[in-house]
CSV table of C-alpha atoms in Angstrom, one decimal:
chain,number,residue,atom,x,y,z
A,1,MET,CA,-20.8,22.8,-63.2
A,2,VAL,CA,-23.7,20.5,-62.7
A,3,THR,CA,-26.4,21.9,-60.3
A,4,ASN,CA,-28.7,19.7,-58.0
A,5,GLN,CA,-31.6,20.6,-60.6
A,6,ASP,CA,-29.7,19.7,-63.4
A,7,ALA,CA,-28.4,16.5,-61.9
A,8,GLU,CA,-32.1,15.2,-61.0
A,9,ALA,CA,-33.4,16.1,-64.3
A,10,ALA,CA,-30.7,14.3,-66.2
A,11,SER,CA,-30.8,11.2,-63.7
A,12,ALA,CA,-34.7,11.1,-64.8
A,13,ALA,CA,-33.7,11.5,-68.4
A,14,ALA,CA,-30.5,9.2,-68.5
A,15,PRO,CA,-30.0,6.3,-66.2
A,16,GLY,CA,-26.7,5.9,-64.3
A,17,ALA,CA,-24.0,3.9,-65.5
A,18,GLY,CA,-24.0,1.6,-62.5
A,19,ALA,CA,-26.6,-0.4,-60.7
A,20,THR,CA,-26.1,1.6,-57.5
A,21,VAL,CA,-24.2,4.7,-58.0
A,22,ASP,CA,-25.7,8.1,-59.0
A,23,ALA,CA,-23.7,8.7,-62.3
A,24,MET,CA,-24.7,12.4,-62.3
A,25,ARG,CA,-22.7,12.9,-59.0
A,26,LEU,CA,-19.7,11.8,-60.8
A,27,ALA,CA,-20.3,14.6,-63.4
A,28,SER,CA,-20.9,17.4,-60.5
A,29,ARG,CA,-17.4,16.8,-59.3
A,30,TRP,CA,-16.1,18.6,-62.6
A,31,ARG,CA,-15.2,22.2,-62.2
A,32,SER,CA,-13.8,24.5,-64.9
A,33,GLN,CA,-10.6,26.6,-64.2
A,34,ALA,CA,-12.8,29.6,-63.8
A,35,GLU,CA,-15.1,28.0,-61.3
A,36,TRP,CA,-12.1,26.7,-59.3
A,37,ALA,CA,-10.6,30.4,-59.3
A,38,CYS,CA,-13.9,31.8,-58.2
A,39,ALA,CA,-14.2,29.1,-55.3
A,40,ALA,CA,-10.7,30.0,-54.3
A,41,ALA,CA,-11.3,33.9,-54.5
A,42,GLU,CA,-14.7,33.4,-52.5
A,43,LEU,CA,-12.6,32.0,-49.7
A,44,GLU,CA,-10.4,34.9,-49.6
A,45,SER,CA,-13.2,37.5,-50.6
A,46,GLU,CA,-14.1,38.6,-46.8
A,47,PRO,CA,-13.4,42.4,-46.8
A,48,ALA,CA,-10.9,43.7,-44.1
A,49,PRO,CA,-10.3,47.0,-42.7
A,50,SER,CA,-8.0,49.2,-44.8
A,51,GLU,CA,-8.5,52.8,-43.4
A,52,LEU,CA,-10.4,54.8,-40.6
A,53,ASN,CA,-13.8,55.9,-40.9
A,54,THR,CA,-13.6,59.6,-40.5
A,55,VAL,CA,-17.5,60.2,-41.4
A,56,ASN,CA,-19.1,57.9,-38.8
A,57,SER,CA,-17.0,59.3,-35.9
A,58,SER,CA,-16.8,61.8,-33.0
A,59,GLY,CA,-15.1,64.4,-35.2
A,60,LEU,CA,-13.1,65.6,-32.2
A,61,PHE,CA,-9.9,65.0,-34.3
A,62,SER,CA,-8.3,65.9,-37.5
A,63,VAL,CA,-6.9,63.6,-40.3
A,64,VAL,CA,-3.3,63.9,-40.6
A,65,SER,CA,-2.6,61.8,-43.6
A,66,THR,CA,-4.4,61.4,-47.0
A,67,ASP,CA,-4.8,57.7,-46.7
A,68,LYS,CA,-7.0,58.1,-43.4
A,69,LEU,CA,-4.5,56.1,-41.3
A,70,SER,CA,-3.4,59.3,-39.0
A,71,VAL,CA,-5.5,61.1,-36.6
A,72,LYS,CA,-4.7,64.0,-34.2
A,73,TYR,CA,-7.0,65.4,-31.1
A,74,LEU,CA,-8.6,68.6,-31.5
A,75,GLY,CA,-11.1,68.5,-28.7
A,76,SER,CA,-11.2,70.5,-25.3
A,77,HIS,CA,-10.7,67.2,-23.1
A,78,HIS,CA,-12.6,68.7,-20.3
A,79,HIS,CA,-14.9,65.7,-19.6
A,80,GLY,CA,-15.5,62.0,-20.6
A,81,HIS,CA,-17.3,62.8,-23.6
A,82,ASP,CA,-14.8,64.8,-25.4
A,83,VAL,CA,-13.2,61.7,-26.9
A,84,GLY,CA,-11.8,61.7,-30.5
A,85,VAL,CA,-12.9,58.2,-31.2
A,86,VAL,CA,-12.6,56.5,-34.7
A,87,GLN,CA,-13.4,53.1,-35.9
A,88,ALA,CA,-12.4,51.3,-39.0
A,89,ASP,CA,-14.0,51.3,-42.4
A,90,ARG,CA,-15.1,47.7,-41.9
A,91,PRO,CA,-15.6,45.4,-39.1
A,92,ALA,CA,-12.9,42.7,-38.4
A,93,PRO,CA,-13.1,39.7,-40.7
A,94,THR,CA,-14.4,36.7,-38.9
A,95,ARG,CA,-13.6,33.7,-41.2
A,96,ARG,CA,-10.0,33.3,-40.2
A,97,ALA,CA,-8.0,32.0,-37.2
A,98,VAL,CA,-6.7,35.6,-36.0
A,99,TYR,CA,-7.6,39.2,-36.8
A,100,TYR,CA,-4.9,41.7,-35.6
A,101,PHE,CA,-4.1,45.4,-36.1
A,102,GLU,CA,-1.7,48.0,-34.7
A,103,MET,CA,-1.4,51.8,-33.9
A,104,SER,CA,1.8,53.8,-33.4
A,105,VAL,CA,1.6,56.4,-30.7
A,106,ARG,CA,3.4,59.3,-32.6
A,107,ASN,CA,2.7,61.6,-29.7
A,108,ALA,CA,1.1,61.0,-26.2
A,109,GLY,CA,0.1,64.5,-25.9
A,110,TYR,CA,-0.8,66.3,-22.6
A,111,LYS,CA,-2.5,63.3,-20.9
A,112,GLY,CA,-1.4,60.3,-22.8
A,113,GLN,CA,-5.0,59.0,-22.9
A,114,THR,CA,-4.9,57.1,-26.3
A,115,SER,CA,-6.5,53.7,-26.6
A,116,ILE,CA,-7.0,50.9,-28.8
A,117,GLY,CA,-9.7,48.2,-29.0
A,118,PHE,CA,-12.8,46.9,-30.5
A,119,THR,CA,-16.2,48.3,-30.6
A,120,ASN,CA,-19.6,47.3,-32.3
A,121,GLU,CA,-21.6,49.1,-34.7
A,122,SER,CA,-23.7,50.9,-32.3
A,123,PHE,CA,-20.9,52.2,-30.0
A,124,LYS,CA,-21.3,55.7,-28.7
A,125,MET,CA,-18.9,57.7,-30.8
A,126,ARG,CA,-17.9,60.1,-27.9
A,127,ARG,CA,-16.6,57.5,-25.4
A,128,GLN,CA,-13.3,55.7,-25.1
A,129,PRO,CA,-13.4,51.8,-26.3
A,130,GLY,CA,-14.1,49.7,-23.3
A,131,TRP,CA,-16.2,52.6,-21.4
A,132,GLU,CA,-19.5,51.4,-23.0
A,133,SER,CA,-21.2,47.9,-23.3
A,134,ASN,CA,-20.1,45.9,-26.3
A,135,SER,CA,-16.5,47.3,-26.3
A,136,CYS,CA,-13.1,46.5,-25.2
A,137,GLY,CA,-10.1,48.7,-24.8
A,138,TYR,CA,-6.5,48.9,-23.5
A,139,HIS,CA,-5.7,52.5,-22.5
A,140,GLY,CA,-2.4,54.2,-22.4
A,141,ASP,CA,-2.7,56.5,-19.4
A,142,ASP,CA,-3.0,53.8,-16.9
A,143,GLY,CA,-2.4,50.4,-18.7
A,144,GLN,CA,-5.9,49.1,-17.6
A,145,LEU,CA,-8.1,47.1,-19.6
A,146,TYR,CA,-11.9,48.4,-19.9
A,147,VAL,CA,-14.6,46.1,-21.0
A,148,GLY,CA,-17.9,47.3,-21.2
A,149,GLN,CA,-17.9,49.7,-18.2
A,150,GLY,CA,-15.9,53.1,-17.0
A,151,LYS,CA,-13.9,50.9,-14.4
A,152,GLY,CA,-10.7,49.3,-15.5
A,153,GLN,CA,-8.8,46.3,-14.5
A,154,SER,CA,-5.2,45.8,-14.0
A,155,PHE,CA,-3.8,44.5,-17.3
A,156,GLY,CA,-0.5,45.7,-18.6
A,157,PRO,CA,2.1,48.7,-18.8
A,158,LYS,CA,1.3,52.1,-19.8
A,159,PHE,CA,2.2,53.2,-23.4
A,160,THR,CA,3.4,56.6,-24.5
A,161,SER,CA,5.1,58.6,-27.4
A,162,GLY,CA,7.0,56.1,-29.7
A,163,ASP,CA,5.2,52.9,-28.6
A,164,ILE,CA,3.4,50.4,-31.0
A,165,ILE,CA,0.4,49.0,-29.6
A,166,GLY,CA,-1.6,45.9,-31.1
A,167,ALA,CA,-5.1,44.4,-30.7
A,168,GLY,CA,-6.3,41.2,-32.0
A,169,ILE,CA,-9.1,38.6,-31.9
A,170,ASN,CA,-8.1,35.1,-31.5
A,171,TYR,CA,-11.1,33.2,-32.9
A,172,LEU,CA,-9.6,29.8,-32.1
A,173,SER,CA,-9.8,30.6,-28.5
A,174,GLN,CA,-12.5,33.2,-28.6
A,175,GLU,CA,-10.1,35.8,-26.9
A,176,PHE,CA,-9.1,39.5,-27.3
A,177,PHE,CA,-5.4,40.1,-27.0
A,178,PHE,CA,-3.2,43.1,-26.7
A,179,THR,CA,0.5,43.6,-27.6
A,180,LYS,CA,3.1,46.4,-26.9
A,181,ASN,CA,6.2,46.9,-29.0
A,182,GLY,CA,6.1,43.3,-30.3
A,183,ALA,CA,5.3,41.4,-27.2
A,184,GLN,CA,2.1,40.0,-26.1
A,185,VAL,CA,0.8,41.9,-23.0
A,186,GLY,CA,-2.2,39.6,-22.1
A,187,ALA,CA,-5.6,38.1,-23.3
A,188,ILE,CA,-9.2,37.9,-22.0
A,189,PRO,CA,-12.1,36.0,-22.9
A,190,LYS,CA,-14.2,37.6,-25.8
A,191,GLU,CA,-17.6,38.0,-24.8
A,192,ILE,CA,-19.1,40.4,-27.1
A,193,LYS,CA,-21.0,39.2,-29.9
A,194,GLY,CA,-21.6,40.5,-33.4
A,195,PRO,CA,-19.4,42.4,-36.1
A,196,LEU,CA,-16.7,44.2,-34.0
A,197,TYR,CA,-14.8,47.3,-35.4
A,198,PRO,CA,-11.1,48.0,-34.7
A,199,THR,CA,-11.1,51.3,-32.9
A,200,ILE,CA,-8.7,53.9,-31.7
A,201,ALA,CA,-9.1,56.8,-29.5
A,202,VAL,CA,-7.4,60.4,-28.5
A,203,HIS,CA,-8.5,62.5,-25.6
A,204,SER,CA,-6.0,65.3,-25.0
A,205,GLN,CA,-4.2,67.9,-26.7
A,206,GLY,CA,-1.5,66.9,-29.0
A,207,GLU,CA,-2.3,63.1,-29.0
A,208,GLU,CA,-1.6,61.7,-32.4
A,209,LEU,CA,-1.9,58.1,-33.7
A,210,THR,CA,-1.0,56.2,-36.7
A,211,VAL,CA,-2.9,52.9,-37.7
A,212,ASN,CA,-1.4,49.9,-39.7
A,213,PHE,CA,-4.2,47.5,-40.9
A,214,GLY,CA,-1.7,45.1,-42.4
A,215,LYS,CA,-0.5,47.2,-45.4
A,216,GLU,CA,3.0,47.5,-43.7
A,217,PRO,CA,4.8,44.7,-41.7
A,218,PHE,CA,3.5,44.5,-38.1
A,219,CYS,CA,5.9,45.0,-35.3
A,220,PHE,CA,4.5,41.9,-33.6
A,221,ASP,CA,5.0,38.6,-35.2
A,222,ILE,CA,1.4,37.7,-36.0
A,223,GLU,CA,2.2,34.9,-38.2
A,224,GLY,CA,4.3,33.1,-35.7
A,225,TYR,CA,1.5,33.9,-33.2
A,226,ILE,CA,-1.0,32.2,-35.5
A,227,LEU,CA,1.2,29.1,-36.1
A,228,GLU,CA,1.6,28.7,-32.6
A,229,GLU,CA,-2.1,29.0,-31.6
A,230,LYS,CA,-2.8,26.3,-34.4
A,231,MET,CA,-0.1,24.1,-33.0
A,232,ARG,CA,-1.6,24.5,-29.6
A,233,GLN,CA,-5.0,23.5,-31.1
A,234,GLN,CA,-3.4,20.6,-33.0
A,235,SER,CA,-1.7,19.2,-30.0
A,236,VAL,CA,-5.1,18.7,-28.4
A,237,SER,CA,-5.9,16.3,-31.2
A,238,ASP,CA,-2.8,14.6,-31.1
A,239,LYS,CA,-3.4,13.4,-27.6
A,240,LEU,CA,-6.4,11.2,-29.0
A,241,ASN,CA,-5.7,7.5,-28.9
A,242,LEU,CA,-6.0,5.8,-32.0
A,243,GLU,CA,-5.6,2.1,-32.8
A,244,PRO,CA,-2.0,1.3,-33.9
A,245,ASP,CA,-2.8,0.4,-37.5
A,246,ILE,CA,-5.6,3.0,-38.2
A,247,SER,CA,-3.5,5.4,-40.5
A,248,HIS,CA,-2.0,2.3,-42.5
A,249,TRP,CA,-5.5,1.1,-43.1
A,250,ILE,CA,-6.8,4.5,-44.2
A,251,VAL,CA,-3.9,4.8,-46.5
A,252,ARG,CA,-4.3,1.3,-48.0
A,253,SER,CA,-8.1,1.7,-48.3
A,254,TYR,CA,-7.4,4.9,-50.5
A,255,LEU,CA,-4.9,3.2,-52.8
A,256,LEU,CA,-7.2,0.2,-53.1
A,257,HIS,CA,-10.4,2.2,-53.9
A,258,TYR,CA,-8.6,4.1,-56.9
A,259,GLY,CA,-6.8,1.0,-58.1
A,260,TYR,CA,-3.2,2.0,-57.4
A,261,GLN,CA,-2.1,-1.6,-57.4
A,262,ASP,CA,1.6,-1.0,-57.8
A,263,THR,CA,1.7,1.8,-55.3
A,264,LEU,CA,-0.3,-0.5,-52.8
A,265,ASN,CA,2.2,-3.3,-53.2
A,266,ALA,CA,5.0,-1.1,-52.6
A,267,PHE,CA,3.3,0.5,-49.6
A,268,ASP,CA,2.8,-3.2,-48.0
A,269,MET,CA,6.2,-4.1,-48.7
A,270,ALA,CA,7.6,-0.8,-47.1
A,271,ASN,CA,5.5,-1.2,-44.1
A,272,ALA,CA,6.5,-5.0,-43.8
A,273,THR,CA,3.1,-6.1,-42.4
A,274,ASP,CA,0.3,-8.1,-43.4
A,275,PRO,CA,-2.8,-6.1,-45.0
A,276,PRO,CA,-4.9,-5.3,-42.1
A,277,THR,CA,-8.3,-6.8,-42.0
A,278,ASN,CA,-11.3,-4.8,-43.3
A,279,ARG,CA,-13.1,-2.7,-40.7
A,280,GLN,CA,-16.0,-1.9,-42.8
A,281,ASN,CA,-17.9,-5.0,-42.7
A,282,GLY,CA,-15.9,-7.8,-41.3
A,283,HIS,CA,-15.3,-9.4,-44.6
A,284,ALA,CA,-11.6,-10.9,-45.0
A,285,GLU,CA,-11.2,-9.2,-48.5
A,286,PRO,CA,-12.2,-5.4,-48.7
A,287,PRO,CA,-14.8,-4.4,-51.1
A,288,GLU,CA,-12.4,-2.2,-52.9
A,289,MET,CA,-10.4,-5.3,-54.0
A,290,TYR,CA,-13.0,-5.8,-56.7
A,291,GLY,CA,-11.6,-5.5,-60.2
A,292,LEU,CA,-8.4,-4.2,-58.8
A,293,SER,CA,-6.2,-5.3,-61.8
A,294,HIS,CA,-8.9,-4.2,-64.4
A,295,ARG,CA,-9.5,-0.8,-62.7
A,296,LYS,CA,-5.5,-0.2,-62.5
A,297,LEU,CA,-5.3,-0.9,-66.4
A,298,LEU,CA,-8.1,1.3,-67.0
A,299,ARG,CA,-6.6,4.1,-65.2
A,300,GLN,CA,-3.3,3.5,-66.9
A,301,LEU,CA,-4.9,3.8,-70.2
A,302,ILE,CA,-6.9,6.9,-69.3
A,303,MET,CA,-3.8,8.6,-68.0
A,304,SER,CA,-2.0,7.9,-71.1
A,305,GLY,CA,-4.6,9.3,-73.2
A,306,ASP,CA,-5.6,5.9,-75.1
A,307,ILE,CA,-9.4,6.4,-74.4
A,308,ASP,CA,-10.1,3.9,-77.4
A,309,SER,CA,-8.3,1.1,-75.4
A,310,ALA,CA,-10.3,2.1,-72.5
A,311,PHE,CA,-13.6,1.9,-74.3
A,312,LYS,CA,-12.6,-1.5,-75.7
A,313,ARG,CA,-11.7,-3.0,-72.1
A,314,LEU,CA,-14.8,-1.5,-70.4
A,315,GLY,CA,-17.0,-3.2,-73.3
A,316,GLU,CA,-15.2,-6.5,-72.6
A,317,TRP,CA,-15.1,-6.4,-68.8
A,318,TYR,CA,-18.0,-4.1,-67.6
A,319,PRO,CA,-20.2,-3.7,-70.6
A,320,GLN,CA,-23.1,-2.2,-68.3
A,321,VAL,CA,-21.0,0.8,-67.6
A,322,ILE,CA,-21.0,2.1,-71.2
A,323,LYS,CA,-24.4,0.4,-72.3
A,324,ASP,CA,-26.4,3.7,-72.2
A,325,GLU,CA,-24.6,5.8,-74.8
A,326,LYS,CA,-26.0,9.0,-73.1
A,327,SER,CA,-24.4,8.1,-69.8
A,328,VAL,CA,-22.2,10.1,-67.8
A,329,ILE,CA,-19.2,7.8,-68.4
A,330,CYS,CA,-19.7,7.8,-72.0
A,331,PHE,CA,-19.8,11.6,-72.1
A,332,LEU,CA,-16.6,12.0,-70.0
A,333,LEU,CA,-14.8,9.3,-72.2
A,334,HIS,CA,-15.9,10.8,-75.5
A,335,SER,CA,-15.0,14.4,-74.3
A,336,GLN,CA,-11.6,13.2,-73.2
A,337,ARG,CA,-11.0,11.6,-76.7
A,338,PHE,CA,-12.0,14.6,-78.3
A,339,ILE,CA,-9.3,16.4,-76.0
A,340,GLU,CA,-6.8,13.8,-76.8
A,341,TYR,CA,-7.1,14.5,-80.7
A,342,ILE,CA,-6.5,18.2,-79.8
A,343,ARG,CA,-3.5,17.4,-77.8
A,344,ALA,CA,-2.1,15.3,-80.7
A,345,GLU,CA,-2.9,18.3,-83.1
A,346,GLN,CA,-5.4,16.3,-85.1
A,347,LEU,CA,-7.8,18.9,-85.5
A,348,GLU,CA,-9.7,17.4,-88.6
A,349,ASP,CA,-10.1,14.1,-86.6
A,350,ALA,CA,-11.2,16.1,-83.6
A,351,VAL,CA,-14.0,17.9,-85.4
A,352,LYS,CA,-15.1,14.7,-87.0
A,353,TYR,CA,-15.1,13.0,-83.7
A,354,GLY,CA,-17.1,15.6,-81.9
A,355,ARG,CA,-19.8,15.6,-84.6
A,356,ALA,CA,-20.1,11.9,-84.5
A,357,ASN,CA,-20.0,11.5,-80.6
A,358,LEU,CA,-20.5,14.7,-78.7
A,359,ALA,CA,-23.3,16.2,-80.8
A,360,SER,CA,-26.0,14.1,-79.0
A,361,PHE,CA,-24.9,15.8,-75.7
A,362,LEU,CA,-25.5,19.3,-77.0
A,363,THR,CA,-29.1,19.6,-75.3
A,364,HIS,CA,-27.8,18.2,-72.2
A,365,LYS,CA,-27.5,21.0,-69.7
A,366,ALA,CA,-25.6,18.8,-67.2
A,367,PHE,CA,-22.9,18.7,-69.5
A,368,GLU,CA,-22.8,22.1,-71.0
A,369,GLY,CA,-19.9,23.6,-69.0
A,370,LEU,CA,-17.4,20.7,-69.9
A,371,LEU,CA,-18.7,20.4,-73.4
A,372,LYS,CA,-18.3,24.1,-74.2
A,373,ASP,CA,-14.9,24.4,-72.6
A,374,SER,CA,-13.6,21.3,-74.7
A,375,VAL,CA,-15.1,22.5,-78.0
A,376,ALA,CA,-13.6,26.0,-77.3
A,377,LEU,CA,-10.2,24.5,-77.6
A,378,LEU,CA,-10.4,24.4,-81.4
A,379,ALA,CA,-10.6,28.3,-81.3
A,380,TYR,CA,-6.8,28.7,-80.3
A,381,GLU,CA,-3.8,28.3,-82.2
A,382,LYS,CA,-2.1,26.9,-79.3
A,383,PRO,CA,-4.8,25.5,-77.0
A,384,ALA,CA,-2.5,24.3,-74.2
A,385,GLU,CA,-1.7,27.9,-73.6
A,386,SER,CA,-5.2,29.1,-73.7
A,387,CYS,CA,-7.6,29.5,-70.7
A,388,MET,CA,-9.1,26.2,-71.7
A,389,GLY,CA,-5.6,24.7,-71.5
A,390,TYR,CA,-6.3,23.2,-68.0
A,391,LEU,CA,-8.3,20.5,-70.0
A,392,MET,CA,-5.2,19.3,-71.5
A,393,ASP,CA,-3.4,18.8,-68.4
A,394,SER,CA,-3.1,15.2,-66.3
A,395,PRO,CA,-5.8,16.5,-63.6
A,396,GLN,CA,-8.5,16.5,-66.2
A,397,ARG,CA,-7.4,12.8,-67.3
A,398,GLU,CA,-7.3,11.8,-63.5
A,399,PHE,CA,-11.1,13.3,-63.1
A,400,VAL,CA,-12.1,10.9,-66.0
A,401,ALA,CA,-10.3,7.9,-64.5
A,402,ASP,CA,-11.8,8.6,-61.2
A,403,ALA,CA,-15.3,8.6,-62.6
A,404,VAL,CA,-14.7,5.4,-64.6
A,405,ASN,CA,-13.2,3.8,-61.4
A,406,ALA,CA,-16.4,4.7,-59.4
A,407,ALA,CA,-18.5,3.4,-62.3
A,408,VAL,CA,-16.8,0.0,-62.1
A,409,LEU,CA,-16.9,-0.1,-58.4
A,410,SER,CA,-20.7,0.2,-58.6
A,411,THR,CA,-21.1,-3.0,-60.5
A,412,ASN,CA,-19.8,-4.8,-57.3
A,413,PRO,CA,-22.8,-7.0,-56.3
A,414,THR,CA,-21.4,-7.0,-52.6
A,415,MET,CA,-21.1,-3.2,-52.5
A,416,LYS,CA,-24.1,-2.0,-50.3
A,417,ASP,CA,-23.3,1.5,-49.9
A,418,PRO,CA,-23.3,3.7,-53.1
A,419,GLU,CA,-21.1,6.3,-51.3
A,420,SER,CA,-18.3,3.6,-51.0
A,421,CYS,CA,-18.2,3.9,-54.9
A,422,LEU,CA,-17.7,7.7,-55.0
A,423,TYR,CA,-15.5,8.3,-52.1
A,424,SER,CA,-12.8,6.4,-50.4
A,425,CYS,CA,-12.7,6.1,-46.6
A,426,LEU,CA,-9.9,9.0,-46.5
A,427,GLU,CA,-12.2,11.2,-48.5
A,428,ARG,CA,-15.4,10.6,-46.3
A,429,LEU,CA,-13.2,11.4,-43.3
A,430,LEU,CA,-12.1,14.7,-44.9
A,431,ARG,CA,-15.6,15.4,-45.6
A,432,GLN,CA,-16.7,14.7,-41.9
A,433,LEU,CA,-13.9,17.0,-40.7
A,434,THR,CA,-15.0,19.6,-43.0
A,435,VAL,CA,-18.5,19.4,-41.6
A,436,CYS,CA,-17.4,19.2,-38.1
A,437,SER,CA,-15.3,22.3,-38.5
A,438,PHE,CA,-18.1,24.3,-39.8
A,439,GLU,CA,-20.2,23.1,-36.9
A,440,ARG,CA,-17.7,24.4,-34.5
A,441,ARG,CA,-17.5,27.7,-36.5
A,442,ALA,CA,-21.3,28.1,-36.2
A,443,PHE,CA,-21.1,27.3,-32.4
A,444,ASN,CA,-18.9,30.4,-32.2
A,445,ASN,CA,-21.4,32.6,-34.1
A,446,ASP,CA,-19.8,31.9,-37.4
A,447,GLN,CA,-16.5,33.2,-36.3
A,448,GLY,CA,-12.8,31.4,-36.8
A,449,ASP,CA,-11.5,29.5,-40.0
A,450,ALA,CA,-12.9,26.2,-41.2
A,451,PHE,CA,-11.2,23.3,-42.6
A,452,LEU,CA,-11.3,23.5,-46.3
A,453,LEU,CA,-9.1,21.0,-48.1
A,454,HIS,CA,-8.6,23.1,-51.4
A,455,LYS,CA,-7.2,26.0,-49.2
A,456,GLU,CA,-5.1,23.8,-47.3
A,457,VAL,CA,-3.5,22.3,-50.3
A,458,GLN,CA,-2.9,25.7,-51.6
A,459,ASN,CA,-1.2,27.0,-48.4
A,460,TYR,CA,0.9,23.7,-48.5
A,461,GLU,CA,2.0,24.3,-52.1
A,462,ARG,CA,2.8,27.9,-51.1
A,463,SER,CA,5.0,26.9,-48.0
A,464,ARG,CA,6.6,24.2,-50.0
A,465,ARG,CA,7.8,26.8,-52.6
A,466,SER,CA,8.9,29.4,-50.0
């Protein structure tokens, strides 16, 4: 991976391939398989509650199960401070659309004063959730909802032995919601800030509760609820008015940008419409038309593994792109040629080629990751099945083809914006969407999920396979 410092240092030492594009930013797009896995794991790394915190609690209960998911009341229940209240071991995670958990009322006991809700870290551990500030609780003995004070408000039905009660935080709408036996009871605005802990309480003899933090299937259809909430949010954006051909133009500009000429022609024919005029700068011909047939052929050559022909064509058509033998484009093409030798099981040729064309990049930190992984392929009897085997898959060829495409676009004398070489209009829109979603999340105290394209693609692939 190329860091910003590496990129700045490399830019000073090795001029970019094109006149306007920062070639080091092309290299910075590359990620090893391990780095992609690390990034994906980081998205899912937020810890979630898994058991009850029986240490930091009121102590007026006994732990019934070894997994710390069931408690039974042991106190005297003479007054309001004789509550057996217990929080989860961790606060509710916030980097998601919804958090939810459930409790089963195994025994409602003498008074049925069980409750469920959310409390903050400083909550007094001898009080029912909702009876103190920075807490919210749904109570079984009266069916009322308590939010930061001892006086409740009418909310839902009472609950007793055999009932399954759920509590959740909807970060999309910034609401608390509660359920009973798989049906939603109601919701209220979430006005409590900071980390919130799932909390349950028992308050009279014989009361016993078991908590489910998601290890077992929920009684409430939480996945359906999340989907419905996201669809409701989506319906808001669907009502926005867009110009009739805006989608056509965005898709067409993407195909133009990356040189997919055949797909572009088929797209225009399928839509049976004249190509829309360029909306960027008023010219009749979009700047992405520059070198379209050349860029198409270069992509085809690289995607087929014919790197030698790609070098030859670049030398004929755009010699400035490969004039600097230590440029990003030259390195990417040389490294891909090295990989193609290994793909063809020509290991001796790979070693010779590497010594002749890659050795000069050994001291270049910006290329260290890709270079090491490429050379490491030689160590495996079956490199395609190794941990570096991803380098022999088509996405690696596509990455090199994209970099070459951007470098060629950068030679267009009419291209005024360097960003236009690096990203298509569609990609810029996705980047803006990501930024806006994080801004919205920041407005909600960093709570809720944000649009992450890599994660959305993974979710789509999972749904398509299921």
